[in-house]
Amino acid sequence: MKKLHSNERMSQIVIHNQTIYLSGQVGAIEEDVAAQTLTCLDKVKALLEEVGSDKSKILSATVWLKSMEDFAAMNSVWDKWFDDTLPPARACGESTLAHPDLLVEVTVIAAE
């Protein structure tokens, strides 16, 4: 098992048995939901590339929205981001996030 970008609370990347687990990725608090979604996905892309993977190897994603009213805006970014590859299994729900101005958080599990 390998853990990267760790602190006392969490690791950004955990690799175990050729499976990559990413912690939740968020955008900047001044961004709207579409921009936050794109920032989350760009962070996911960068972390996966760091360990030799890519978005085509994402197995599962969980998306947390502050409000389900943002579902369509988030999906518009999500759908474009996955336009060149089949999307992963996904769950999406509404949740109170770690900061009141965060609108979306994305976590993924991917293959190496």
PDB file of N, CA and C in Angstrom:
ATOM      1  N   MET A   1       0.844  -1.174   0.000  1.00  0.00           N
ATOM      2  CA  MET A   1       0.000   0.000   0.000  1.00  0.00           C
ATOM      3  C   MET A   1       0.890   1.238   0.000  1.00  0.00           C
ATOM      4  N   LYS A   2       0.436   2.260  -0.734  1.00  0.00           N
ATOM      5  CA  LYS A   2       1.165   3.523  -0.816  1.00  0.00           C
ATOM      6  C   LYS A   2       0.197   4.663  -0.523  1.00  0.00           C
ATOM      7  N   LYS A   3       0.640   5.628   0.295  1.00  0.00           N
ATOM      8  CA  LYS A   3      -0.162   6.813   0.605  1.00  0.00           C
ATOM      9  C   LYS A   3       0.653   8.046   0.240  1.00  0.00           C
ATOM     10  N   LEU A   4       0.030   8.965  -0.493  1.00  0.00           N
ATOM     11  CA  LEU A   4       0.708  10.167  -0.966  1.00  0.00           C
ATOM     12  C   LEU A   4      -0.029  11.421  -0.540  1.00  0.00           C
ATOM     13  N   HIS A   5       0.747  12.496  -0.376  1.00  0.00           N
ATOM     14  CA  HIS A   5       0.196  13.800   0.019  1.00  0.00           C
ATOM     15  C   HIS A   5      -0.615  13.658   1.311  1.00  0.00           C
ATOM     16  N   SER A   6       0.034  13.119   2.316  1.00  0.00           N
ATOM     17  CA  SER A   6      -0.623  12.816   3.587  1.00  0.00           C
ATOM     18  C   SER A   6      -0.367  13.910   4.618  1.00  0.00           C
ATOM     19  N   ASN A   7      -1.324  14.072   5.499  1.00  0.00           N
ATOM     20  CA  ASN A   7      -1.150  14.900   6.683  1.00  0.00           C
ATOM     21  C   ASN A   7      -1.738  14.143   7.868  1.00  0.00           C
ATOM     22  N   GLU A   8      -1.907  14.795   8.979  1.00  0.00           N
ATOM     23  CA  GLU A   8      -2.411  14.100  10.170  1.00  0.00           C
ATOM     24  C   GLU A   8      -3.854  13.613  10.016  1.00  0.00           C
ATOM     25  N   ARG A   9      -4.570  14.136   9.029  1.00  0.00           N
ATOM     26  CA  ARG A   9      -5.986  13.805   8.881  1.00  0.00           C
ATOM     27  C   ARG A   9      -6.286  12.843   7.739  1.00  0.00           C
ATOM     28  N   MET A  10      -5.554  12.966   6.620  1.00  0.00           N
ATOM     29  CA  MET A  10      -5.901  12.165   5.447  1.00  0.00           C
ATOM     30  C   MET A  10      -4.747  12.126   4.462  1.00  0.00           C
ATOM     31  N   SER A  11      -4.890  11.266   3.475  1.00  0.00           N
ATOM     32  CA  SER A  11      -3.988  11.194   2.331  1.00  0.00           C
ATOM     33  C   SER A  11      -4.795  11.548   1.090  1.00  0.00           C
ATOM     34  N   GLN A  12      -4.204  12.326   0.194  1.00  0.00           N
ATOM     35  CA  GLN A  12      -4.891  12.673  -1.047  1.00  0.00           C
ATOM     36  C   GLN A  12      -5.027  11.466  -1.972  1.00  0.00           C
ATOM     37  N   ILE A  13      -4.030  10.576  -1.937  1.00  0.00           N
ATOM     38  CA  ILE A  13      -4.009   9.395  -2.798  1.00  0.00           C
ATOM     39  C   ILE A  13      -3.629   8.183  -1.954  1.00  0.00           C
ATOM     40  N   VAL A  14      -4.404   7.108  -2.099  1.00  0.00           N
ATOM     41  CA  VAL A  14      -4.038   5.817  -1.509  1.00  0.00           C
ATOM     42  C   VAL A  14      -4.102   4.794  -2.634  1.00  0.00           C
ATOM     43  N   ILE A  15      -3.034   4.012  -2.765  1.00  0.00           N
ATOM     44  CA  ILE A  15      -2.998   2.953  -3.782  1.00  0.00           C
ATOM     45  C   ILE A  15      -2.857   1.621  -3.061  1.00  0.00           C
ATOM     46  N   HIS A  16      -3.766   0.705  -3.375  1.00  0.00           N
ATOM     47  CA  HIS A  16      -3.739  -0.624  -2.768  1.00  0.00           C
ATOM     48  C   HIS A  16      -4.225  -1.625  -3.804  1.00  0.00           C
ATOM     49  N   ASN A  17      -3.465  -2.676  -4.003  1.00  0.00           N
ATOM     50  CA  ASN A  17      -3.848  -3.720  -4.968  1.00  0.00           C
ATOM     51  C   ASN A  17      -4.249  -3.145  -6.323  1.00  0.00           C
ATOM     52  N   GLN A  18      -3.449  -2.226  -6.854  1.00  0.00           N
ATOM     53  CA  GLN A  18      -3.655  -1.623  -8.171  1.00  0.00           C
ATOM     54  C   GLN A  18      -4.950  -0.831  -8.283  1.00  0.00           C
ATOM     55  N   THR A  19      -5.478  -0.402  -7.136  1.00  0.00           N
ATOM     56  CA  THR A  19      -6.646   0.463  -7.107  1.00  0.00           C
ATOM     57  C   THR A  19      -6.245   1.775  -6.448  1.00  0.00           C
ATOM     58  N   ILE A  20      -6.675   2.881  -7.051  1.00  0.00           N
ATOM     59  CA  ILE A  20      -6.353   4.220  -6.573  1.00  0.00           C
ATOM     60  C   ILE A  20      -7.599   4.818  -5.926  1.00  0.00           C
ATOM     61  N   TYR A  21      -7.437   5.282  -4.716  1.00  0.00           N
ATOM     62  CA  TYR A  21      -8.511   5.951  -3.974  1.00  0.00           C
ATOM     63  C   TYR A  21      -8.093   7.409  -3.784  1.00  0.00           C
ATOM     64  N   LEU A  22      -8.924   8.335  -4.215  1.00  0.00           N
ATOM     65  CA  LEU A  22      -8.635   9.750  -4.028  1.00  0.00           C
ATOM     66  C   LEU A  22      -9.550  10.325  -2.953  1.00  0.00           C
ATOM     67  N   SER A  23      -8.997  11.221  -2.166  1.00  0.00           N
ATOM     68  CA  SER A  23      -9.833  11.939  -1.198  1.00  0.00           C
ATOM     69  C   SER A  23     -10.742  12.892  -1.967  1.00  0.00           C
ATOM     70  N   GLY A  24     -11.701  13.460  -1.287  1.00  0.00           N
ATOM     71  CA  GLY A  24     -12.626  14.385  -1.930  1.00  0.00           C
ATOM     72  C   GLY A  24     -11.913  15.624  -2.435  1.00  0.00           C
ATOM     73  N   GLN A  25     -12.229  16.018  -3.661  1.00  0.00           N
ATOM     74  CA  GLN A  25     -11.640  17.202  -4.276  1.00  0.00           C
ATOM     75  C   GLN A  25     -12.691  18.297  -4.369  1.00  0.00           C
ATOM     76  N   VAL A  26     -12.286  19.511  -4.059  1.00  0.00           N
ATOM     77  CA  VAL A  26     -13.208  20.649  -4.074  1.00  0.00           C
ATOM     78  C   VAL A  26     -12.624  21.776  -4.913  1.00  0.00           C
ATOM     79  N   GLY A  27     -13.473  22.723  -5.268  1.00  0.00           N
ATOM     80  CA  GLY A  27     -13.046  23.896  -6.007  1.00  0.00           C
ATOM     81  C   GLY A  27     -12.756  25.056  -5.072  1.00  0.00           C
ATOM     82  N   ALA A  28     -12.625  26.227  -5.657  1.00  0.00           N
ATOM     83  CA  ALA A  28     -12.389  27.444  -4.877  1.00  0.00           C
ATOM     84  C   ALA A  28     -13.731  28.020  -4.427  1.00  0.00           C
ATOM     85  N   ILE A  29     -13.760  28.539  -3.220  1.00  0.00           N
ATOM     86  CA  ILE A  29     -15.037  28.988  -2.648  1.00  0.00           C
ATOM     87  C   ILE A  29     -15.652  30.161  -3.403  1.00  0.00           C
ATOM     88  N   GLU A  30     -14.849  30.913  -4.165  1.00  0.00           N
ATOM     89  CA  GLU A  30     -15.413  32.045  -4.906  1.00  0.00           C
ATOM     90  C   GLU A  30     -16.020  31.623  -6.245  1.00  0.00           C
ATOM     91  N   GLU A  31     -15.878  30.365  -6.628  1.00  0.00           N
ATOM     92  CA  GLU A  31     -16.378  29.874  -7.912  1.00  0.00           C
ATOM     93  C   GLU A  31     -17.846  29.455  -7.811  1.00  0.00           C
ATOM     94  N   ASP A  32     -18.559  29.498  -8.955  1.00  0.00           N
ATOM     95  CA  ASP A  32     -19.912  28.946  -8.997  1.00  0.00           C
ATOM     96  C   ASP A  32     -19.818  27.428  -9.125  1.00  0.00           C
ATOM     97  N   VAL A  33     -20.959  26.755  -9.138  1.00  0.00           N
ATOM     98  CA  VAL A  33     -20.937  25.289  -9.113  1.00  0.00           C
ATOM     99  C   VAL A  33     -20.288  24.700 -10.359  1.00  0.00           C
ATOM    100  N   ALA A  34     -20.486  25.303 -11.506  1.00  0.00           N
ATOM    101  CA  ALA A  34     -19.867  24.781 -12.722  1.00  0.00           C
ATOM    102  C   ALA A  34     -18.343  24.896 -12.635  1.00  0.00           C
ATOM    103  N   ALA A  35     -17.862  26.033 -12.212  1.00  0.00           N
ATOM    104  CA  ALA A  35     -16.413  26.220 -12.090  1.00  0.00           C
ATOM    105  C   ALA A  35     -15.833  25.321 -11.006  1.00  0.00           C
ATOM    106  N   GLN A  36     -16.541  25.185  -9.886  1.00  0.00           N
ATOM    107  CA  GLN A  36     -16.069  24.277  -8.832  1.00  0.00           C
ATOM    108  C   GLN A  36     -16.017  22.840  -9.335  1.00  0.00           C
ATOM    109  N   THR A  37     -17.000  22.431 -10.111  1.00  0.00           N
ATOM    110  CA  THR A  37     -17.008  21.073 -10.659  1.00  0.00           C
ATOM    111  C   THR A  37     -15.800  20.859 -11.562  1.00  0.00           C
ATOM    112  N   LEU A  38     -15.535  21.809 -12.446  1.00  0.00           N
ATOM    113  CA  LEU A  38     -14.386  21.680 -13.339  1.00  0.00           C
ATOM    114  C   LEU A  38     -13.073  21.655 -12.543  1.00  0.00           C
ATOM    115  N   THR A  39     -12.968  22.478 -11.521  1.00  0.00           N
ATOM    116  CA  THR A  39     -11.774  22.474 -10.676  1.00  0.00           C
ATOM    117  C   THR A  39     -11.603  21.117 -10.005  1.00  0.00           C
ATOM    118  N   CYS A  40     -12.687  20.567  -9.470  1.00  0.00           N
ATOM    119  CA  CYS A  40     -12.633  19.227  -8.849  1.00  0.00           C
ATOM    120  C   CYS A  40     -12.110  18.200  -9.845  1.00  0.00           C
ATOM    121  N   LEU A  41     -12.674  18.203 -11.033  1.00  0.00           N
ATOM    122  CA  LEU A  41     -12.300  17.216 -12.042  1.00  0.00           C
ATOM    123  C   LEU A  41     -10.868  17.415 -12.531  1.00  0.00           C
ATOM    124  N   ASP A  42     -10.439  18.663 -12.645  1.00  0.00           N
ATOM    125  CA  ASP A  42      -9.048  18.918 -13.026  1.00  0.00           C
ATOM    126  C   ASP A  42      -8.077  18.425 -11.946  1.00  0.00           C
ATOM    127  N   LYS A  43      -8.459  18.578 -10.682  1.00  0.00           N
ATOM    128  CA  LYS A  43      -7.632  18.054  -9.587  1.00  0.00           C
ATOM    129  C   LYS A  43      -7.584  16.527  -9.635  1.00  0.00           C
ATOM    130  N   VAL A  44      -8.717  15.897  -9.893  1.00  0.00           N
ATOM    131  CA  VAL A  44      -8.766  14.442 -10.038  1.00  0.00           C
ATOM    132  C   VAL A  44      -7.827  14.009 -11.152  1.00  0.00           C
ATOM    133  N   LYS A  45      -7.909  14.681 -12.296  1.00  0.00           N
ATOM    134  CA  LYS A  45      -7.053  14.356 -13.446  1.00  0.00           C
ATOM    135  C   LYS A  45      -5.580  14.453 -13.071  1.00  0.00           C
ATOM    136  N   ALA A  46      -5.198  15.524 -12.410  1.00  0.00           N
ATOM    137  CA  ALA A  46      -3.794  15.728 -12.037  1.00  0.00           C
ATOM    138  C   ALA A  46      -3.311  14.659 -11.058  1.00  0.00           C
ATOM    139  N   LEU A  47      -4.132  14.319 -10.078  1.00  0.00           N
ATOM    140  CA  LEU A  47      -3.738  13.293  -9.109  1.00  0.00           C
ATOM    141  C   LEU A  47      -3.605  11.931  -9.775  1.00  0.00           C
ATOM    142  N   LEU A  48      -4.538  11.596 -10.655  1.00  0.00           N
ATOM    143  CA  LEU A  48      -4.452  10.320 -11.357  1.00  0.00           C
ATOM    144  C   LEU A  48      -3.219  10.261 -12.259  1.00  0.00           C
ATOM    145  N   GLU A  49      -2.955  11.335 -12.966  1.00  0.00           N
ATOM    146  CA  GLU A  49      -1.779  11.364 -13.836  1.00  0.00           C
ATOM    147  C   GLU A  49      -0.491  11.235 -13.027  1.00  0.00           C
ATOM    148  N   GLU A  50      -0.484  11.806 -11.837  1.00  0.00           N
ATOM    149  CA  GLU A  50       0.701  11.713 -10.974  1.00  0.00           C
ATOM    150  C   GLU A  50       1.088  10.265 -10.687  1.00  0.00           C
ATOM    151  N   VAL A  51       0.099   9.379 -10.616  1.00  0.00           N
ATOM    152  CA  VAL A  51       0.375   7.976 -10.305  1.00  0.00           C
ATOM    153  C   VAL A  51       0.197   7.072 -11.521  1.00  0.00           C
ATOM    154  N   GLY A  52       0.221   7.667 -12.720  1.00  0.00           N
ATOM    155  CA  GLY A  52       0.208   6.878 -13.942  1.00  0.00           C
ATOM    156  C   GLY A  52      -1.145   6.395 -14.407  1.00  0.00           C
ATOM    157  N   SER A  53      -2.216   7.036 -13.969  1.00  0.00           N
ATOM    158  CA  SER A  53      -3.563   6.644 -14.388  1.00  0.00           C
ATOM    159  C   SER A  53      -4.195   7.811 -15.147  1.00  0.00           C
ATOM    160  N   ASP A  54      -5.456   7.666 -15.515  1.00  0.00           N
ATOM    161  CA  ASP A  54      -6.172   8.752 -16.182  1.00  0.00           C
ATOM    162  C   ASP A  54      -7.677   8.555 -16.003  1.00  0.00           C
ATOM    163  N   LYS A  55      -8.443   9.536 -16.497  1.00  0.00           N
ATOM    164  CA  LYS A  55      -9.891   9.521 -16.261  1.00  0.00           C
ATOM    165  C   LYS A  55     -10.587   8.312 -16.888  1.00  0.00           C
ATOM    166  N   SER A  56     -10.011   7.710 -17.924  1.00  0.00           N
ATOM    167  CA  SER A  56     -10.635   6.533 -18.530  1.00  0.00           C
ATOM    168  C   SER A  56     -10.598   5.327 -17.593  1.00  0.00           C
ATOM    169  N   LYS A  57      -9.774   5.403 -16.554  1.00  0.00           N
ATOM    170  CA  LYS A  57      -9.641   4.298 -15.601  1.00  0.00           C
ATOM    171  C   LYS A  57     -10.411   4.537 -14.307  1.00  0.00           C
ATOM    172  N   ILE A  58     -11.215   5.603 -14.270  1.00  0.00           N
ATOM    173  CA  ILE A  58     -12.050   5.842 -13.092  1.00  0.00           C
ATOM    174  C   ILE A  58     -13.143   4.784 -13.058  1.00  0.00           C
ATOM    175  N   LEU A  59     -13.215   4.067 -11.962  1.00  0.00           N
ATOM    176  CA  LEU A  59     -14.197   2.994 -11.786  1.00  0.00           C
ATOM    177  C   LEU A  59     -15.496   3.511 -11.189  1.00  0.00           C
ATOM    178  N   SER A  60     -15.360   4.396 -10.210  1.00  0.00           N
ATOM    179  CA  SER A  60     -16.514   4.867  -9.452  1.00  0.00           C
ATOM    180  C   SER A  60     -16.268   6.290  -8.983  1.00  0.00           C
ATOM    181  N   ALA A  61     -17.317   7.089  -8.958  1.00  0.00           N
ATOM    182  CA  ALA A  61     -17.224   8.463  -8.466  1.00  0.00           C
ATOM    183  C   ALA A  61     -18.403   8.750  -7.552  1.00  0.00           C
ATOM    184  N   THR A  62     -18.148   9.546  -6.541  1.00  0.00           N
ATOM    185  CA  THR A  62     -19.210  10.056  -5.675  1.00  0.00           C
ATOM    186  C   THR A  62     -19.158  11.571  -5.740  1.00  0.00           C
ATOM    187  N   VAL A  63     -20.296  12.174  -6.037  1.00  0.00           N
ATOM    188  CA  VAL A  63     -20.408  13.625  -6.135  1.00  0.00           C
ATOM    189  C   VAL A  63     -21.342  14.091  -5.027  1.00  0.00           C
ATOM    190  N   TRP A  64     -20.851  15.022  -4.229  1.00  0.00           N
ATOM    191  CA  TRP A  64     -21.673  15.637  -3.195  1.00  0.00           C
ATOM    192  C   TRP A  64     -21.964  17.073  -3.596  1.00  0.00           C
ATOM    193  N   LEU A  65     -23.236  17.434  -3.632  1.00  0.00           N
ATOM    194  CA  LEU A  65     -23.658  18.795  -3.934  1.00  0.00           C
ATOM    195  C   LEU A  65     -24.225  19.450  -2.684  1.00  0.00           C
ATOM    196  N   LYS A  66     -23.945  20.721  -2.503  1.00  0.00           N
ATOM    197  CA  LYS A  66     -24.550  21.459  -1.391  1.00  0.00           C
ATOM    198  C   LYS A  66     -26.066  21.496  -1.580  1.00  0.00           C
ATOM    199  N   SER A  67     -26.478  21.622  -2.838  1.00  0.00           N
ATOM    200  CA  SER A  67     -27.909  21.663  -3.159  1.00  0.00           C
ATOM    201  C   SER A  67     -28.164  20.891  -4.447  1.00  0.00           C
ATOM    202  N   MET A  68     -29.169  20.050  -4.441  1.00  0.00           N
ATOM    203  CA  MET A  68     -29.523  19.317  -5.652  1.00  0.00           C
ATOM    204  C   MET A  68     -30.049  20.246  -6.740  1.00  0.00           C
ATOM    205  N   GLU A  69     -30.322  21.493  -6.397  1.00  0.00           N
ATOM    206  CA  GLU A  69     -30.697  22.477  -7.413  1.00  0.00           C
ATOM    207  C   GLU A  69     -29.548  22.713  -8.390  1.00  0.00           C
ATOM    208  N   ASP A  70     -28.324  22.362  -8.002  1.00  0.00           N
ATOM    209  CA  ASP A  70     -27.140  22.520  -8.854  1.00  0.00           C
ATOM    210  C   ASP A  70     -26.843  21.279  -9.698  1.00  0.00           C
ATOM    211  N   PHE A  71     -27.713  20.285  -9.652  1.00  0.00           N
ATOM    212  CA  PHE A  71     -27.491  19.016 -10.345  1.00  0.00           C
ATOM    213  C   PHE A  71     -27.270  19.216 -11.844  1.00  0.00           C
ATOM    214  N   ALA A  72     -28.102  20.003 -12.493  1.00  0.00           N
ATOM    215  CA  ALA A  72     -27.984  20.211 -13.945  1.00  0.00           C
ATOM    216  C   ALA A  72     -26.689  20.947 -14.291  1.00  0.00           C
ATOM    217  N   ALA A  73     -26.338  21.963 -13.522  1.00  0.00           N
ATOM    218  CA  ALA A  73     -25.100  22.718 -13.794  1.00  0.00           C
ATOM    219  C   ALA A  73     -23.880  21.830 -13.611  1.00  0.00           C
ATOM    220  N   MET A  74     -23.871  21.020 -12.566  1.00  0.00           N
ATOM    221  CA  MET A  74     -22.759  20.093 -12.344  1.00  0.00           C
ATOM    222  C   MET A  74     -22.687  19.092 -13.489  1.00  0.00           C
ATOM    223  N   ASN A  75     -23.828  18.529 -13.881  1.00  0.00           N
ATOM    224  CA  ASN A  75     -23.856  17.538 -14.965  1.00  0.00           C
ATOM    225  C   ASN A  75     -23.390  18.107 -16.294  1.00  0.00           C
ATOM    226  N   SER A  76     -23.650  19.373 -16.557  1.00  0.00           N
ATOM    227  CA  SER A  76     -23.218  19.962 -17.827  1.00  0.00           C
ATOM    228  C   SER A  76     -21.690  19.943 -17.928  1.00  0.00           C
ATOM    229  N   VAL A  77     -21.006  20.174 -16.827  1.00  0.00           N
ATOM    230  CA  VAL A  77     -19.540  20.122 -16.805  1.00  0.00           C
ATOM    231  C   VAL A  77     -19.076  18.666 -16.825  1.00  0.00           C
ATOM    232  N   TRP A  78     -19.702  17.847 -16.013  1.00  0.00           N
ATOM    233  CA  TRP A  78     -19.355  16.418 -15.915  1.00  0.00           C
ATOM    234  C   TRP A  78     -19.427  15.751 -17.284  1.00  0.00           C
ATOM    235  N   ASP A  79     -20.548  15.967 -17.976  1.00  0.00           N
ATOM    236  CA  ASP A  79     -20.760  15.321 -19.276  1.00  0.00           C
ATOM    237  C   ASP A  79     -19.696  15.740 -20.294  1.00  0.00           C
ATOM    238  N   LYS A  80     -19.326  17.016 -20.319  1.00  0.00           N
ATOM    239  CA  LYS A  80     -18.287  17.486 -21.239  1.00  0.00           C
ATOM    240  C   LYS A  80     -16.932  16.886 -20.885  1.00  0.00           C
ATOM    241  N   TRP A  81     -16.646  16.765 -19.582  1.00  0.00           N
ATOM    242  CA  TRP A  81     -15.346  16.253 -19.142  1.00  0.00           C
ATOM    243  C   TRP A  81     -15.164  14.801 -19.562  1.00  0.00           C
ATOM    244  N   PHE A  82     -16.249  14.036 -19.578  1.00  0.00           N
ATOM    245  CA  PHE A  82     -16.198  12.625 -19.967  1.00  0.00           C
ATOM    246  C   PHE A  82     -16.610  12.401 -21.418  1.00  0.00           C
ATOM    247  N   ASP A  83     -16.625  13.437 -22.248  1.00  0.00           N
ATOM    248  CA  ASP A  83     -17.138  13.283 -23.609  1.00  0.00           C
ATOM    249  C   ASP A  83     -16.297  12.368 -24.492  1.00  0.00           C
ATOM    250  N   ASP A  84     -15.027  12.144 -24.133  1.00  0.00           N
ATOM    251  CA  ASP A  84     -14.175  11.296 -24.965  1.00  0.00           C
ATOM    252  C   ASP A  84     -13.942   9.904 -24.372  1.00  0.00           C
ATOM    253  N   THR A  85     -14.626   9.589 -23.299  1.00  0.00           N
ATOM    254  CA  THR A  85     -14.480   8.276 -22.664  1.00  0.00           C
ATOM    255  C   THR A  85     -15.786   7.910 -21.965  1.00  0.00           C
ATOM    256  N   LEU A  86     -16.026   6.647 -21.772  1.00  0.00           N
ATOM    257  CA  LEU A  86     -17.232   6.233 -21.059  1.00  0.00           C
ATOM    258  C   LEU A  86     -17.114   6.633 -19.590  1.00  0.00           C
ATOM    259  N   PRO A  87     -18.177   7.184 -19.015  1.00  0.00           N
ATOM    260  CA  PRO A  87     -18.115   7.620 -17.623  1.00  0.00           C
ATOM    261  C   PRO A  87     -18.136   6.430 -16.659  1.00  0.00           C
ATOM    262  N   PRO A  88     -17.703   6.668 -15.423  1.00  0.00           N
ATOM    263  CA  PRO A  88     -17.685   5.605 -14.418  1.00  0.00           C
ATOM    264  C   PRO A  88     -19.064   5.419 -13.781  1.00  0.00           C
ATOM    265  N   ALA A  89     -19.159   4.413 -12.924  1.00  0.00           N
ATOM    266  CA  ALA A  89     -20.327   4.317 -12.051  1.00  0.00           C
ATOM    267  C   ALA A  89     -20.314   5.568 -11.179  1.00  0.00           C
ATOM    268  N   ARG A  90     -21.494   6.089 -10.829  1.00  0.00           N
ATOM    269  CA  ARG A  90     -21.526   7.343 -10.079  1.00  0.00           C
ATOM    270  C   ARG A  90     -22.711   7.390  -9.141  1.00  0.00           C
ATOM    271  N   ALA A  91     -22.475   7.992  -7.996  1.00  0.00           N
ATOM    272  CA  ALA A  91     -23.547   8.341  -7.060  1.00  0.00           C
ATOM    273  C   ALA A  91     -23.474   9.837  -6.851  1.00  0.00           C
ATOM    274  N   CYS A  92     -24.616  10.469  -6.641  1.00  0.00           N
ATOM    275  CA  CYS A  92     -24.653  11.910  -6.389  1.00  0.00           C
ATOM    276  C   CYS A  92     -25.689  12.169  -5.307  1.00  0.00           C
ATOM    277  N   GLY A  93     -25.302  12.959  -4.331  1.00  0.00           N
ATOM    278  CA  GLY A  93     -26.224  13.277  -3.257  1.00  0.00           C
ATOM    279  C   GLY A  93     -26.022  14.693  -2.759  1.00  0.00           C
ATOM    280  N   GLU A  94     -26.924  15.103  -1.901  1.00  0.00           N
ATOM    281  CA  GLU A  94     -26.870  16.426  -1.286  1.00  0.00           C
ATOM    282  C   GLU A  94     -26.271  16.295   0.102  1.00  0.00           C
ATOM    283  N   SER A  95     -25.375  17.236   0.446  1.00  0.00           N
ATOM    284  CA  SER A  95     -24.695  17.150   1.731  1.00  0.00           C
ATOM    285  C   SER A  95     -24.221  18.532   2.174  1.00  0.00           C
ATOM    286  N   THR A  96     -24.103  18.701   3.470  1.00  0.00           N
ATOM    287  CA  THR A  96     -23.415  19.870   3.994  1.00  0.00           C
ATOM    288  C   THR A  96     -21.926  19.607   3.837  1.00  0.00           C
ATOM    289  N   LEU A  97     -21.232  20.500   3.144  1.00  0.00           N
ATOM    290  CA  LEU A  97     -19.809  20.315   2.884  1.00  0.00           C
ATOM    291  C   LEU A  97     -18.981  21.030   3.948  1.00  0.00           C
ATOM    292  N   ALA A  98     -17.670  20.842   3.894  1.00  0.00           N
ATOM    293  CA  ALA A  98     -16.772  21.307   4.954  1.00  0.00           C
ATOM    294  C   ALA A  98     -16.744  22.832   5.117  1.00  0.00           C
ATOM    295  N   HIS A  99     -17.047  23.573   4.068  1.00  0.00           N
ATOM    296  CA  HIS A  99     -17.082  25.030   4.125  1.00  0.00           C
ATOM    297  C   HIS A  99     -18.411  25.480   3.532  1.00  0.00           C
ATOM    298  N   PRO A 100     -19.067  26.482   4.105  1.00  0.00           N
ATOM    299  CA  PRO A 100     -20.394  26.870   3.609  1.00  0.00           C
ATOM    300  C   PRO A 100     -20.429  27.354   2.162  1.00  0.00           C
ATOM    301  N   ASP A 101     -19.287  27.791   1.608  1.00  0.00           N
ATOM    302  CA  ASP A 101     -19.266  28.262   0.227  1.00  0.00           C
ATOM    303  C   ASP A 101     -18.835  27.191  -0.773  1.00  0.00           C
ATOM    304  N   LEU A 102     -18.543  25.988  -0.290  1.00  0.00           N
ATOM    305  CA  LEU A 102     -18.277  24.882  -1.206  1.00  0.00           C
ATOM    306  C   LEU A 102     -19.608  24.367  -1.732  1.00  0.00           C
ATOM    307  N   LEU A 103     -19.679  24.155  -3.030  1.00  0.00           N
ATOM    308  CA  LEU A 103     -20.932  23.736  -3.667  1.00  0.00           C
ATOM    309  C   LEU A 103     -20.895  22.304  -4.164  1.00  0.00           C
ATOM    310  N   VAL A 104     -19.682  21.755  -4.362  1.00  0.00           N
ATOM    311  CA  VAL A 104     -19.545  20.395  -4.893  1.00  0.00           C
ATOM    312  C   VAL A 104     -18.235  19.795  -4.391  1.00  0.00           C
ATOM    313  N   GLU A 105     -18.263  18.493  -4.175  1.00  0.00           N
ATOM    314  CA  GLU A 105     -17.064  17.716  -3.837  1.00  0.00           C
ATOM    315  C   GLU A 105     -17.129  16.407  -4.600  1.00  0.00           C
ATOM    316  N   VAL A 106     -15.987  15.988  -5.155  1.00  0.00           N
ATOM    317  CA  VAL A 106     -15.938  14.776  -5.966  1.00  0.00           C
ATOM    318  C   VAL A 106     -14.843  13.877  -5.420  1.00  0.00           C
ATOM    319  N   THR A 107     -15.152  12.615  -5.225  1.00  0.00           N
ATOM    320  CA  THR A 107     -14.154  11.623  -4.864  1.00  0.00           C
ATOM    321  C   THR A 107     -14.258  10.462  -5.840  1.00  0.00           C
ATOM    322  N   VAL A 108     -13.117   9.847  -6.158  1.00  0.00           N
ATOM    323  CA  VAL A 108     -13.130   8.763  -7.138  1.00  0.00           C
ATOM    324  C   VAL A 108     -12.284   7.583  -6.680  1.00  0.00           C
ATOM    325  N   ILE A 109     -12.589   6.451  -7.270  1.00  0.00           N
ATOM    326  CA  ILE A 109     -11.796   5.240  -7.178  1.00  0.00           C
ATOM    327  C   ILE A 109     -11.442   4.865  -8.614  1.00  0.00           C
ATOM    328  N   ALA A 110     -10.164   4.594  -8.854  1.00  0.00           N
ATOM    329  CA  ALA A 110      -9.702   4.312 -10.215  1.00  0.00           C
ATOM    330  C   ALA A 110      -8.743   3.131 -10.225  1.00  0.00           C
ATOM    331  N   ALA A 111      -8.575   2.561 -11.389  1.00  0.00           N
ATOM    332  CA  ALA A 111      -7.569   1.519 -11.586  1.00  0.00           C
ATOM    333  C   ALA A 111      -6.240   2.185 -11.925  1.00  0.00           C
ATOM    334  N   GLU A 112      -5.149   1.480 -11.601  1.00  0.00           N
ATOM    335  CA  GLU A 112      -3.828   1.997 -11.960  1.00  0.00           C
ATOM    336  C   GLU A 112      -3.623   1.954 -13.454  1.00  0.00           C
TER     337      GLU A 112
END
